[in-house]
Coordinates of C-alpha atoms in Angstrom, one line a residue:
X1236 CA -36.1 -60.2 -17.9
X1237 CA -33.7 -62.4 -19.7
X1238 CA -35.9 -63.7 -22.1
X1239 CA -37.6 -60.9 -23.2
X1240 CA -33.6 -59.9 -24.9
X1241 CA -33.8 -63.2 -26.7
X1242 CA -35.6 -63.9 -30.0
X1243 CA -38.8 -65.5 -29.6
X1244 CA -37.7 -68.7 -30.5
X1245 CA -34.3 -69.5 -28.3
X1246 CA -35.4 -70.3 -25.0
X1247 CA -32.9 -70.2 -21.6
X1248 CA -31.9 -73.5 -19.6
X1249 CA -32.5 -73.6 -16.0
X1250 CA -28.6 -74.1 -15.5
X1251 CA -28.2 -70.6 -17.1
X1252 CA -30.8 -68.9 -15.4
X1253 CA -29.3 -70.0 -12.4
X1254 CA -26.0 -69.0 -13.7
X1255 CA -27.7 -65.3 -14.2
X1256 CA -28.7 -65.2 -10.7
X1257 CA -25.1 -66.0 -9.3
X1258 CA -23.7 -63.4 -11.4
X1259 CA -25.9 -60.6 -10.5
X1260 CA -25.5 -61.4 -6.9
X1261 CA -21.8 -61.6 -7.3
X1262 CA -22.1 -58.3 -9.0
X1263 CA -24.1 -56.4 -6.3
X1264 CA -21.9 -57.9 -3.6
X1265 CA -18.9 -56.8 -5.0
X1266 CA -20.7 -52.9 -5.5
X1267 CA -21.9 -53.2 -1.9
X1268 CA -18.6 -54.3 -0.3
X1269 CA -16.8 -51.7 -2.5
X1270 CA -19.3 -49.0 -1.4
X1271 CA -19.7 -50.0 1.8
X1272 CA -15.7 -49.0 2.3
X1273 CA -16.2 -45.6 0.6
X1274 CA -18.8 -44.8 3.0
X1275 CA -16.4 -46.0 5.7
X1276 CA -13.2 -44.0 4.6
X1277 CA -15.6 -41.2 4.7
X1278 CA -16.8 -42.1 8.1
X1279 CA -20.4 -42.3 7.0
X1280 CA -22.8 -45.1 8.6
X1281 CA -25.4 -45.5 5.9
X1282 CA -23.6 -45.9 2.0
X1283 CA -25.4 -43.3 -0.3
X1284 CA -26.1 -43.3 -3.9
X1285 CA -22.8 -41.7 -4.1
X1286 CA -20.7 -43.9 -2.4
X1287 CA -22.2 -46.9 -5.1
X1288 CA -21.5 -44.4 -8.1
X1289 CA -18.0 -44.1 -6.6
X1290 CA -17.7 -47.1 -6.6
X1291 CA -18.9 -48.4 -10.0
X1292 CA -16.2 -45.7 -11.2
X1293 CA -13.4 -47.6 -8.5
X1294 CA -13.9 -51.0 -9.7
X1295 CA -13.8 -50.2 -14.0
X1296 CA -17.7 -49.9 -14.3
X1297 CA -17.4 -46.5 -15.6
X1298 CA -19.8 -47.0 -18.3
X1299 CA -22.8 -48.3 -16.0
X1300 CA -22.3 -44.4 -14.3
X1301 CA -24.6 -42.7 -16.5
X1302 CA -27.6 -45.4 -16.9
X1303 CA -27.2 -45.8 -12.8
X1304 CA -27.3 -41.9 -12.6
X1305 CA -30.7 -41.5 -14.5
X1306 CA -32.0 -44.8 -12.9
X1307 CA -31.3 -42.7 -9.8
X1308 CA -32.9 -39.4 -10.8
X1309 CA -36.2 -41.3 -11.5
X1310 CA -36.2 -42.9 -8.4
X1311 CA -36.1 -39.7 -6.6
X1312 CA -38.4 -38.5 -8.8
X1313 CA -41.1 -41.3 -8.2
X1314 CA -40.5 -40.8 -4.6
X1315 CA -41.2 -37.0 -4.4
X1316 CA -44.2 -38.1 -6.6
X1317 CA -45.5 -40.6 -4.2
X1318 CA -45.0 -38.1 -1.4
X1319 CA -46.5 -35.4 -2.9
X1320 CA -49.7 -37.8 -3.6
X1321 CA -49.8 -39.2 -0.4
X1322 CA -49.5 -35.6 0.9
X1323 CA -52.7 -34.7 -1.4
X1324 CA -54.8 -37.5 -0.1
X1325 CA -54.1 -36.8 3.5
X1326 CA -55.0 -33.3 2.6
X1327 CA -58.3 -33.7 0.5
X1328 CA -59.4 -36.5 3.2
X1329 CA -59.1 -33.9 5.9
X1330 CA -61.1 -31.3 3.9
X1331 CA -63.7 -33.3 2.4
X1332 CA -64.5 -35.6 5.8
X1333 CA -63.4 -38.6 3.4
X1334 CA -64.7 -41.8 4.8
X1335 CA -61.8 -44.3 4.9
X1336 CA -63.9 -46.4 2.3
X1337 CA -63.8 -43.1 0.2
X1338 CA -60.3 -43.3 0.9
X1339 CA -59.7 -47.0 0.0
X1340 CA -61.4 -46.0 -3.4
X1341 CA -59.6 -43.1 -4.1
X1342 CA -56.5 -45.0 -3.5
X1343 CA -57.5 -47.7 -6.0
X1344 CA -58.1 -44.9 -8.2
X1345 CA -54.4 -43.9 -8.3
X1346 CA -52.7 -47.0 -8.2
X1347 CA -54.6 -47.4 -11.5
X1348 CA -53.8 -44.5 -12.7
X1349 CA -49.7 -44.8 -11.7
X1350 CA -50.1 -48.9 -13.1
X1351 CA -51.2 -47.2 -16.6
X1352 CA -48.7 -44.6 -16.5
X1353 CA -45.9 -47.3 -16.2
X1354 CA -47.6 -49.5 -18.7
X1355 CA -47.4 -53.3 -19.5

């Protein structure tokens, strides 16, 4: 992921990948423990996409709400998708006296078809 934002001809040391990594744990941790008090304060057991907008917003990430927002709407998305398939193939396999090797093949079928949807 780093290196596809660089020019083709800088390459990254391991020191600063490793660096990368620390950050981006650092950063979720901090998210996590900030939501994770929301959710508390609003004597919730499970934190919500809400509480981790909330706080983004708490702790000066304001501008990360918007990108996080439509990351979060096609998550949903892909999950009402998935359900809605899985839904389908339960249904047609039912109807048509699918064999489970049918089944497997179908499957195959739409992973396929989902792998060329999201492309390279």
């Amino acid at each position: 992921l780093l290196e596809e934002s660089l020019p083709t001809d800088m390459r990254l040391s391991n020191e600063v990948r490793d660096l990368y990594v620390e950050c981006c744990t650092e950063f979720i941790n901090l998210v996590s423990s900030e939501a994770n008090e929301i959710s508390m304060k609003e004597s919730k057991k499970t934190i919500g996409p809400e509480h981790v907008l909330k706080a983004l917003e708490t702790l000066g990430f304001d501008e990360y709400h918007g990108e996080v927002s439509i990351c979060l709407d096609q998550q949903r998305e892909e999950t009402k998708e998935s359900k809605q398939v899985q839904k389908s193939l339960k249904r047609a396999r039912a109807e048509e006296g699918m064999t489970d090797e049918e089944a497997i093949t179908a499957q195959a079928a739409l992973f396929a078809a989902a792998r060329a949807q999201m492309g390279p």
